[in-house]
Tab-separated table of C-alpha atoms and ligand atoms in Angstrom:
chain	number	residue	atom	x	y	z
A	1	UNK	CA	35.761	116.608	-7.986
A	2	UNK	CA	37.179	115.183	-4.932
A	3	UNK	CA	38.185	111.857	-4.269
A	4	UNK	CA	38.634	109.755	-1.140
A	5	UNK	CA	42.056	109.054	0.549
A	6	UNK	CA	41.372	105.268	0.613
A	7	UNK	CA	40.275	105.219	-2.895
A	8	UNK	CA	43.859	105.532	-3.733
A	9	UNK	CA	44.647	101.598	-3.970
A	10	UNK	CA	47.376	99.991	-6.392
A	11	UNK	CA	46.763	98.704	-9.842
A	12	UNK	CA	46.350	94.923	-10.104
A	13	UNK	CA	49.948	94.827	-12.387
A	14	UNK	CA	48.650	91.376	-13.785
A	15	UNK	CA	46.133	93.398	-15.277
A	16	UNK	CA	48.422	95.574	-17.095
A	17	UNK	CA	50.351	92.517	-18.029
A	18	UNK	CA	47.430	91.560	-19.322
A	19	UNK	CA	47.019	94.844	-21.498
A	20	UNK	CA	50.428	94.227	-22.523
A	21	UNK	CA	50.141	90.633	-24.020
A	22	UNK	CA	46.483	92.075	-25.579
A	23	UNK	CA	48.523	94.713	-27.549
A	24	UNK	CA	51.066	92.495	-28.334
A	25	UNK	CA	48.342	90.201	-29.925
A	26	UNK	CA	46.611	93.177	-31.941
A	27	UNK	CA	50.040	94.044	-33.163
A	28	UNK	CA	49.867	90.529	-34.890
A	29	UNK	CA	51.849	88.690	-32.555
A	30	UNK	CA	51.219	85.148	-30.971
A	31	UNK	CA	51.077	85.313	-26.921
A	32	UNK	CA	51.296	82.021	-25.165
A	33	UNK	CA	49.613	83.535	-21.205
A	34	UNK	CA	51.168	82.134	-18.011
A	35	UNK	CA	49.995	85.694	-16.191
A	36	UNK	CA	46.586	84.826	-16.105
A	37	UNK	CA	45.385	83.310	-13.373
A	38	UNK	CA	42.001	81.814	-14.382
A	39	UNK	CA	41.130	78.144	-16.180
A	40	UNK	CA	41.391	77.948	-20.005
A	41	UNK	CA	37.580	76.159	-19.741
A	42	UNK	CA	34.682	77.292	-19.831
A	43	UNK	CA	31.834	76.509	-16.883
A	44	UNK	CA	30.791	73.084	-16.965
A	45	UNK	CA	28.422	72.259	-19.699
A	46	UNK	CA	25.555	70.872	-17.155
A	47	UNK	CA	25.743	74.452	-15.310
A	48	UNK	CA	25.568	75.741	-19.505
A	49	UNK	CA	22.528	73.297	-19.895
A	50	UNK	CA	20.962	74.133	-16.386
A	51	UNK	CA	21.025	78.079	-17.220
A	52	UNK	CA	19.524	77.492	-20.614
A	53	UNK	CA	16.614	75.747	-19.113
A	54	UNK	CA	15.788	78.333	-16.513
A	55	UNK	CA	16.097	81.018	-18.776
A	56	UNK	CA	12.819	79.489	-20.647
A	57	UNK	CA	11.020	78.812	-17.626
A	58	UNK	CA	11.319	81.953	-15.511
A	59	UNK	CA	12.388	86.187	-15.415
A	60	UNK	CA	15.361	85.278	-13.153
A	61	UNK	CA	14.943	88.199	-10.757
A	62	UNK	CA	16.449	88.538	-7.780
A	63	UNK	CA	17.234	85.670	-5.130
A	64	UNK	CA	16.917	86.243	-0.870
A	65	UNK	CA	20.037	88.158	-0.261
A	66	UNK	CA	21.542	84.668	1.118
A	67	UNK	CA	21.235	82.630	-1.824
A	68	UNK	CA	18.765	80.311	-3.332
A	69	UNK	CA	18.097	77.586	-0.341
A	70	UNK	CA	19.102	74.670	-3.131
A	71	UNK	CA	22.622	75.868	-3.457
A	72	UNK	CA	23.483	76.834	0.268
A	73	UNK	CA	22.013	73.324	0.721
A	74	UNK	CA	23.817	71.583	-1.837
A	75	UNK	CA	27.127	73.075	-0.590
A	76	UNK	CA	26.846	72.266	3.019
A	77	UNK	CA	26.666	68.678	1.539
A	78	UNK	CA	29.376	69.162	-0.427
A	79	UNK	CA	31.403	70.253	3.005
A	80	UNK	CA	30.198	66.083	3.889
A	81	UNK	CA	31.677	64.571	0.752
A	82	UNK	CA	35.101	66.392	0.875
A	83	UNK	CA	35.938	66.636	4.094
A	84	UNK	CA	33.463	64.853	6.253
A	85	UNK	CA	32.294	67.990	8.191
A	86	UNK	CA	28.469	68.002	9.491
A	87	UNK	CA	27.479	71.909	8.004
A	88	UNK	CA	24.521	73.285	8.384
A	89	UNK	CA	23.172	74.747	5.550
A	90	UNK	CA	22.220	78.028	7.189
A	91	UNK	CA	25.735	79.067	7.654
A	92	UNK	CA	26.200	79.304	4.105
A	93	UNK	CA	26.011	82.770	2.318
A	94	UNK	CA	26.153	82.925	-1.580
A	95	UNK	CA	28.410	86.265	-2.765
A	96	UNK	CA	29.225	87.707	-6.126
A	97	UNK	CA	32.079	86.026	-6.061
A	98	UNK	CA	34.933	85.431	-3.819
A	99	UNK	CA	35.490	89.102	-3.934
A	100	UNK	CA	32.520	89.635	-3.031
A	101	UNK	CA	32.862	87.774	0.095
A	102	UNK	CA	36.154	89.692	1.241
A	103	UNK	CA	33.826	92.904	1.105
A	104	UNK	CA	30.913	91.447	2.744
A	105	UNK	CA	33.621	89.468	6.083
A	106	UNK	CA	35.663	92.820	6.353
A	107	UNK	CA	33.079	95.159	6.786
A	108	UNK	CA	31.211	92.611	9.380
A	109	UNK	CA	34.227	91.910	11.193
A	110	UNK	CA	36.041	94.920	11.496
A	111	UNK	CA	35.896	98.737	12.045
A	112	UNK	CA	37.529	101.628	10.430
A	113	UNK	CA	41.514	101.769	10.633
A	114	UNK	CA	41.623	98.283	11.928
A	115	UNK	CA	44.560	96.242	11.398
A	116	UNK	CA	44.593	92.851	9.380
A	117	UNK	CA	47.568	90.365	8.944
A	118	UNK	CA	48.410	89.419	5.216
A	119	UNK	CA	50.621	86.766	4.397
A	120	UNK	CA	53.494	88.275	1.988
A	121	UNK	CA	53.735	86.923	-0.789
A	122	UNK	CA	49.619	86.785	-1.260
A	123	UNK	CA	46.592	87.373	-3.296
A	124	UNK	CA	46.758	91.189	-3.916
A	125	UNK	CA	43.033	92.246	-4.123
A	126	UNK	CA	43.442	91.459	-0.196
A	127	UNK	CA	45.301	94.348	0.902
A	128	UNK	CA	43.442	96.843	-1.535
A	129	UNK	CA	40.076	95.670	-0.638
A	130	UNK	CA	41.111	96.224	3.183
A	131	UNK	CA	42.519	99.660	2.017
A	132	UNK	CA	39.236	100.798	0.286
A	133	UNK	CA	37.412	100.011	3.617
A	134	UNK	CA	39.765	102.031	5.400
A	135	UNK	CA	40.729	99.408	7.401
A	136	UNK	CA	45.201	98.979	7.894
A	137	UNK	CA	46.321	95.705	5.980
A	138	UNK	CA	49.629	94.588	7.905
A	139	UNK	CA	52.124	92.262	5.526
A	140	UNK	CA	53.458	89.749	7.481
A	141	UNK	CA	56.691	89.027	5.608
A	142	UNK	CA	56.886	84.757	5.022
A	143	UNK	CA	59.902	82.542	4.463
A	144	UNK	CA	60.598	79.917	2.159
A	145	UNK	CA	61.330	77.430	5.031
A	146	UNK	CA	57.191	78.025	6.363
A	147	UNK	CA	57.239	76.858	2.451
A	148	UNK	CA	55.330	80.923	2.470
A	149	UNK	CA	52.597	80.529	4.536
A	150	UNK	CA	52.085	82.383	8.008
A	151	UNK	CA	52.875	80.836	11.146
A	152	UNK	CA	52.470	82.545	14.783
A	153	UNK	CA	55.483	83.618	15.263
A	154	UNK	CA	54.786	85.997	12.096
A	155	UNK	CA	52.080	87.874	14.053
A	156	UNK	CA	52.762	87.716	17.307
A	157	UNK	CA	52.301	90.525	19.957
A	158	UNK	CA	50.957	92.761	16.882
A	159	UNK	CA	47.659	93.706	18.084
A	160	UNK	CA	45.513	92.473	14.845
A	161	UNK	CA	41.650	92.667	14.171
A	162	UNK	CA	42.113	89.989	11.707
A	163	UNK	CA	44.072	87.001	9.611
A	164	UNK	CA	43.954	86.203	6.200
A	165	UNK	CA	45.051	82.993	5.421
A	166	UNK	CA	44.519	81.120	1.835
A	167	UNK	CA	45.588	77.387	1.122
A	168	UNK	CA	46.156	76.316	-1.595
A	169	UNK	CA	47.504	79.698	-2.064
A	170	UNK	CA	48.478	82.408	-4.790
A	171	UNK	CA	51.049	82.615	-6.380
A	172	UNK	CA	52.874	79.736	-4.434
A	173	UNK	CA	50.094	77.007	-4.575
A	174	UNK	CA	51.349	75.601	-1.011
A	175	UNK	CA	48.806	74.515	1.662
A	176	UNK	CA	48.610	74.818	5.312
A	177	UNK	CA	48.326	71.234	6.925
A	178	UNK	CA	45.659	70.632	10.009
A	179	UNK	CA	48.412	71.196	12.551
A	180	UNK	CA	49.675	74.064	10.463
A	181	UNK	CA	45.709	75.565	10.609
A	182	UNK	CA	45.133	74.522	14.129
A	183	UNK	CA	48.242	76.725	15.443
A	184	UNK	CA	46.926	79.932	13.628
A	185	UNK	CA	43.620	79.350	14.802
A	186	UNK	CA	44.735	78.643	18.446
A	187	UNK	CA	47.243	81.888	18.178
A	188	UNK	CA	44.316	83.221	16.758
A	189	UNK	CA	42.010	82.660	19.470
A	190	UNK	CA	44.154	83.823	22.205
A	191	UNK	CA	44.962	87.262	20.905
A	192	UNK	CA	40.950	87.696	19.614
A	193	UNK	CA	41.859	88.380	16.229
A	194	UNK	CA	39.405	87.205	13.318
A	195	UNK	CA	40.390	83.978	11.413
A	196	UNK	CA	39.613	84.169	7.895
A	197	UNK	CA	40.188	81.288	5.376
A	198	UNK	CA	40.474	81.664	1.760
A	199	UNK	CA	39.710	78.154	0.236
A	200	UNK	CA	38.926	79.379	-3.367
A	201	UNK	CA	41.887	76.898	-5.006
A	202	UNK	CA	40.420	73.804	-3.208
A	203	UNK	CA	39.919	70.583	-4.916
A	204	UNK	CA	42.922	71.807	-7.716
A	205	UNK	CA	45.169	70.097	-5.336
A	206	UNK	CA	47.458	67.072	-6.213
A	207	UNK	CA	49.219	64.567	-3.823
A	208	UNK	CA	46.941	65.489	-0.752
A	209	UNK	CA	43.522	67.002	-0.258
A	210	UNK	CA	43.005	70.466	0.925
A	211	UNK	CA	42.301	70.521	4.359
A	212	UNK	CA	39.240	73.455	5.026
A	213	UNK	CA	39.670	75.294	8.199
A	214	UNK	CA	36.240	74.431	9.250
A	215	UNK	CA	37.704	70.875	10.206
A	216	UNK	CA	39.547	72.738	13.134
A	217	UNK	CA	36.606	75.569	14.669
A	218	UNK	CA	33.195	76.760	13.668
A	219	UNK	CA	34.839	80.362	14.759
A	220	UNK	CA	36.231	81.572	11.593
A	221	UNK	CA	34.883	82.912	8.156
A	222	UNK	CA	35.748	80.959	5.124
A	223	UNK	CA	35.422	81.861	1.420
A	224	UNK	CA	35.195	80.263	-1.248
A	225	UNK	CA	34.517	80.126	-5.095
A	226	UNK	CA	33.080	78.766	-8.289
A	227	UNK	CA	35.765	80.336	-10.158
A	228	UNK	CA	38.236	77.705	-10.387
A	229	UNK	CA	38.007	74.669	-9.364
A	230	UNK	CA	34.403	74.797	-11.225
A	231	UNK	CA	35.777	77.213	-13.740
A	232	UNK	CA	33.281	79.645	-13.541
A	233	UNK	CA	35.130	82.906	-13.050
A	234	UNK	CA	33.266	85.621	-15.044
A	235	UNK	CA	30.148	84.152	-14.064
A	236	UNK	CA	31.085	85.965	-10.657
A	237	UNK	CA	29.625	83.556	-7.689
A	238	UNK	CA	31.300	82.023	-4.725
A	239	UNK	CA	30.252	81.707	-1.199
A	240	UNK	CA	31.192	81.978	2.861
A	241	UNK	CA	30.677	79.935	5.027
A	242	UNK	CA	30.333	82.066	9.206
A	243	UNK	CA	29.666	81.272	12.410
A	244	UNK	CA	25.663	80.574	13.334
A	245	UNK	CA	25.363	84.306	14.735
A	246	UNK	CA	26.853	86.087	12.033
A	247	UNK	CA	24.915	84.858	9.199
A	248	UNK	CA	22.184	87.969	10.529
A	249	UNK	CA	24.837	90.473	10.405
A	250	UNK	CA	26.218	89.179	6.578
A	251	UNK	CA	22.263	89.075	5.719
A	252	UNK	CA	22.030	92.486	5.980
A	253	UNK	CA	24.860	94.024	4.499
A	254	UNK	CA	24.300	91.495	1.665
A	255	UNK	CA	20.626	92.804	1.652
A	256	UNK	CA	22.084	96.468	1.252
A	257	UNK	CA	25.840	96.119	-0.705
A	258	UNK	CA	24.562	93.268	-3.178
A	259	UNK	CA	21.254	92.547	-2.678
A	260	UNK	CA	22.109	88.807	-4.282
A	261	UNK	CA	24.646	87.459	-5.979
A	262	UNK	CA	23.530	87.070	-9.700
A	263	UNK	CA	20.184	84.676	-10.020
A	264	UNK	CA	21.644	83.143	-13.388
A	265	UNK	CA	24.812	82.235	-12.034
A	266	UNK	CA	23.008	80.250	-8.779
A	267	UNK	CA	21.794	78.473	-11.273
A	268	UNK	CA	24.334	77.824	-13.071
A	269	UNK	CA	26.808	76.944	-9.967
A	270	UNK	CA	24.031	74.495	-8.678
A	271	UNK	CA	24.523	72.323	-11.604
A	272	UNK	CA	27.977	72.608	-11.647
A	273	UNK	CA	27.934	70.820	-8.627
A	274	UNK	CA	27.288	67.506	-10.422
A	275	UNK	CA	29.435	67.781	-13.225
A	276	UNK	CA	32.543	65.932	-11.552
A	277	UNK	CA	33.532	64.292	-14.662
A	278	UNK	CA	34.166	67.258	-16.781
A	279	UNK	CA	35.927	69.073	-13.522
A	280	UNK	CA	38.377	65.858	-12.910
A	281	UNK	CA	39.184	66.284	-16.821
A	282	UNK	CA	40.136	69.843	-16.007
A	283	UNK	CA	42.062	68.344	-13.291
A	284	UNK	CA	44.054	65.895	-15.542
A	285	UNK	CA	45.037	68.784	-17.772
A	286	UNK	CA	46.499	70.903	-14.673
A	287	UNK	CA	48.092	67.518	-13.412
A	288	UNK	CA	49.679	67.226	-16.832
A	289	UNK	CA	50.863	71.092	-17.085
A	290	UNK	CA	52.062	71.082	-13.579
A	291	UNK	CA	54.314	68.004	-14.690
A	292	UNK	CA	55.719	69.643	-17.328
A	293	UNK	CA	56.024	72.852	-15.825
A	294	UNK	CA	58.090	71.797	-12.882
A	295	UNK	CA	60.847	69.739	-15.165
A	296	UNK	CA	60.692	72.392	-18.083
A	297	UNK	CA	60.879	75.396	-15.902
A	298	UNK	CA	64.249	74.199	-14.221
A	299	UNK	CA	65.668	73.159	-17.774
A	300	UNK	CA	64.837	76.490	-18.982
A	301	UNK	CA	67.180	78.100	-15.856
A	302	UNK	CA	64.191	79.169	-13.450
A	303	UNK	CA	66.215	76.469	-10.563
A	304	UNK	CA	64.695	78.312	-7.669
A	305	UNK	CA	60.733	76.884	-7.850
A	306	UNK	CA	59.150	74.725	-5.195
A	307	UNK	CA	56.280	72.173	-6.339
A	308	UNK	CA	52.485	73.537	-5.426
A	309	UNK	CA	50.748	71.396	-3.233
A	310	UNK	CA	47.349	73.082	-5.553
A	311	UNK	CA	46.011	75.862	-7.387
A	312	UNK	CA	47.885	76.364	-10.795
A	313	UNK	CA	50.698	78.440	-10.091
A	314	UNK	CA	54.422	78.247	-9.995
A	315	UNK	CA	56.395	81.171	-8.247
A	316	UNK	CA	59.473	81.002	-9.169
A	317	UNK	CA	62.329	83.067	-7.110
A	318	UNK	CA	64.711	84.808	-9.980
A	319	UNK	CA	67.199	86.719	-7.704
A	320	UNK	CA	70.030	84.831	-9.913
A	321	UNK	CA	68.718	86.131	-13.140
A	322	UNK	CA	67.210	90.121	-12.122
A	323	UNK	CA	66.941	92.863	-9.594
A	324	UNK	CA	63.814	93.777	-11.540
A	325	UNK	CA	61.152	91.404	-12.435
A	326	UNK	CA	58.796	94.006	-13.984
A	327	UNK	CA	61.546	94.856	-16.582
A	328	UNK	CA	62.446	91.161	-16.795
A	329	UNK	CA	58.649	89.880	-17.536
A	330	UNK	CA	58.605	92.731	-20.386
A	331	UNK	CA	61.648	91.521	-21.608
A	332	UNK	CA	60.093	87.758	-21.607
A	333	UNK	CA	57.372	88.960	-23.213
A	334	UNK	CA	58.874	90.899	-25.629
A	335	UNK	CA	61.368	88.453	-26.765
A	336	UNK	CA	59.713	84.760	-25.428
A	337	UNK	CA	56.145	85.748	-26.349
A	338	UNK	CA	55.256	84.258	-23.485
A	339	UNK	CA	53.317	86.932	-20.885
A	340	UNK	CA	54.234	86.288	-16.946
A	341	UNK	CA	53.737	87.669	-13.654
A	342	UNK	CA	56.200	90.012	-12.016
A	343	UNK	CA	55.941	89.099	-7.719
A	344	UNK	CA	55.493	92.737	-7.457
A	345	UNK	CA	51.614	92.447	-7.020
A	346	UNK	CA	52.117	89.475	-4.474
A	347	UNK	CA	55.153	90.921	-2.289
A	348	UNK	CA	55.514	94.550	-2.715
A	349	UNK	CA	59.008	94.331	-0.352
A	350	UNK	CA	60.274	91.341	-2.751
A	351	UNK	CA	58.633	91.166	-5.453
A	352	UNK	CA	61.337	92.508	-7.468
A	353	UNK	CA	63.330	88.562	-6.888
A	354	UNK	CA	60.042	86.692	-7.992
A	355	UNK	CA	58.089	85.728	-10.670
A	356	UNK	CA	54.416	84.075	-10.989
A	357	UNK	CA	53.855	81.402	-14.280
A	358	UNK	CA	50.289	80.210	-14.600
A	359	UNK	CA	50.039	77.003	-15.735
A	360	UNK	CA	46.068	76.853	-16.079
A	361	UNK	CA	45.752	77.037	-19.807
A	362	UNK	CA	45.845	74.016	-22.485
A	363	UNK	CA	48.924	71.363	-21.976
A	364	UNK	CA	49.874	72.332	-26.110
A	365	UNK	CA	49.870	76.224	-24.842
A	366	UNK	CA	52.125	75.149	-21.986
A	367	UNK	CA	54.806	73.065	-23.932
A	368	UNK	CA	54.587	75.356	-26.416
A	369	UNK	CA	55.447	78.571	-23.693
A	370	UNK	CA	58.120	76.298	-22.189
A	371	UNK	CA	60.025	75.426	-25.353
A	372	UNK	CA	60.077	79.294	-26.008
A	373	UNK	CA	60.663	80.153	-22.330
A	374	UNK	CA	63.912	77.203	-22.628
A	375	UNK	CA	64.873	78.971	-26.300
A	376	UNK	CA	64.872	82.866	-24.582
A	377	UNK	CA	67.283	82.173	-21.630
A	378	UNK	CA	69.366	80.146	-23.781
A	379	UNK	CA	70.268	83.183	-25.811
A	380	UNK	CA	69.992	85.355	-22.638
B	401	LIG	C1	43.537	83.579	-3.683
B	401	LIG	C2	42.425	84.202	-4.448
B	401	LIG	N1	41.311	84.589	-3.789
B	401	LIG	C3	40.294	85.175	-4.438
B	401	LIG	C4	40.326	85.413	-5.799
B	401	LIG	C5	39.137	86.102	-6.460
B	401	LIG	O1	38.293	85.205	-7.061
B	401	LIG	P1	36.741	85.414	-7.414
B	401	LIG	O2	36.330	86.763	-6.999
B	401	LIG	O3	36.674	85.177	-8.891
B	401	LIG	O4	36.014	84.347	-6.644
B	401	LIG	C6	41.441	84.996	-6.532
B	401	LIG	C7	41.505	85.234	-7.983
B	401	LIG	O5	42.462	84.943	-8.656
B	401	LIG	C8	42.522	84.389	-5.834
B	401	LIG	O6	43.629	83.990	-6.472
């Protein structure tokens, strides 16, 4: 049978890092996983409690393509508490995730073969999502100086539909500042290309709070997540948050593509909502890991890492050590037992220099990965 031309997108390699580790374990061997990029917890157990009550109570069918009105409510309150921004509820749309949300902004705010700005290196899924629509992701190549986030300069004069932007970001875990936002947005605005804001790391941040893009203009999409910060990734619900006379447009795709994201986990992410204790436990354990991350890391011989200002990554540049980080992340894994990112799926020019360690898992699965990581270069 035939198959489309945009249906031709890359492999997610983390995934077949993944595969890699999973066949190392079923050969009898002990992984310790820095690839994956998810939270070693489970949802909160208030959202587990919340779901187990519904599930007596009622069939669970489908929601209004929106959301359940409880959840878009509590969220636009949530926008209050964080970052003291007046939201109105209606602008919020509930997705099947944050991938869900990419799907649902690039096919209401651009048409075919249109070209989108990517900060390089970035979330992957980005580029292939854009490719699958048949839309033209454009890398925009970012330097360690702009600590690897965009800036104008990177885009301008190019002619783009849209920006992608995400802070705290993946794999680097560096934010964009107000100032920092305001300039893309104002660069932005001039040359009528979309903003879009990934926000899915927000609140795992550590010396300053995430600042959402929404603080600067009402003119921009932004996405967001129960995945991480709530730790609720295979429950597969996140959000967007549009301007007043798009939320129409999203309605009906939504309506069409989706027709809601999944009643149970609504539920489930409502409740989450109010279980801040458990989450700032969750936070103490990635405050610990980062700690020991950033001093092991260096003793081990990875020199070249910058501190995240969030999310639970360290990217690590190891130009001093390979020309090839697939080969060298088998070669970890092989010997370290420790499974690891190749930049490859972030920077497909430069990828080859970097590396990606996750640091979301327990603190004894982190000092444990780092004592092997230390042991492995030391024989190197
Ligand atoms: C930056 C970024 N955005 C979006 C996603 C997708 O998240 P989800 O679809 O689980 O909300 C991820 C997943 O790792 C990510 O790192």
């Amino acid at each position: 049978m035939r198959s489309s031309t945009r249906s031709a997108v890359d492999p997610f390699i983390v995934m077949d890092v993944m595969q890699a580790a999973s066949a190392a374990e079923a050969a009898g061997r002990h992984i310790i996983h820095m690839e994956v990029g998810q939270p070693g917890t489970g949802a909160p157990q208030g959202a587990v409690a919340a779901l187990g009550q519904a599930m007596e109570q009622g069939a669970l069918g489908y929601t209004v393509a929106l959301g359940l009105p409880a959840l878009r409510a509590r969220i636009a309150q949530m926008y209050g508490d964080w970052y003291n921004v007046d939201l109105d509820p209606g602008r919020v749309v509930i997705t099947p995730g944050s991938s869900g949300a990419f799907i649902l902004a690039f096919t209401a705010l651009f048409d075919t073969g249109d070209r989108v700005g990517i900060g390089a290196p970035g979330y992957p899924s980005y580029r292939q999502i854009l490719k699958a629509l048949a839309l033209q992701p454009v890398d925009l190549p970012t330097s360690p100086q702009n600590r690897y986030q965009p800036v104008p300069a990177d885009f301008s004069g190019m002619d783009l539909a849209g920006l992608m932007v995400a802070s705290p970001a993946n794999p680097t875990g560096t934010m964009l500042d107000r100032d920092a936002i305001a300039a893309l947005v104002g660069a932005c605005d001039a040359a009528g290309t979309s903003f879009i804001s990934d926000e899915i790391y927000h609140g795992i941040e550590y010396d300053k709070k995430a600042v959402t893009a929404l603080e600067v203009t009402d003119d921009c999409y932004v996405i967001n997540s129960f995945s991480k910060y709530f730790s609720m990734t295979g429950w597969r619900v996140g959000w967007m948050v549009v301007p007043e006379d798009h939320v129409r447009v999203i309605e009906r795709i939504a309506q069409n593509m989706f027709i809601c994201a999944p009643h149970a986990s609504q539920i489930a992410a409502l409740a989450a909502m109010e279980c801040d204790g458990e989450l700032q436990g969750n936070m103490d354990v990635y405050r610990a890991n980062r700690a020991l991350m950033l001093e092991g890391l260096i003793e081990a011989g990875f020199t070249k890492i910058a501190p995240p200002d969030g999310a639970f990554y360290v990217y690590a540049d190891v130009s001093d050590l390979t020309s090839d980080s697939r080969s060298f992340a088998a070669e970890i894994l092989e010997k370290a037992g420790v499974s690891v990112t190749p930049g490859l799926d972030f920077d497909p020019a430069r990828g080859l220099s970097t590396l990606r360690f996750s640091y979301a898992r327990s603190t004894a699965d982190i000092a444990e990965g780092l004592a092997r990581l230390k042991a492995f270069m030391a024989a190197r």
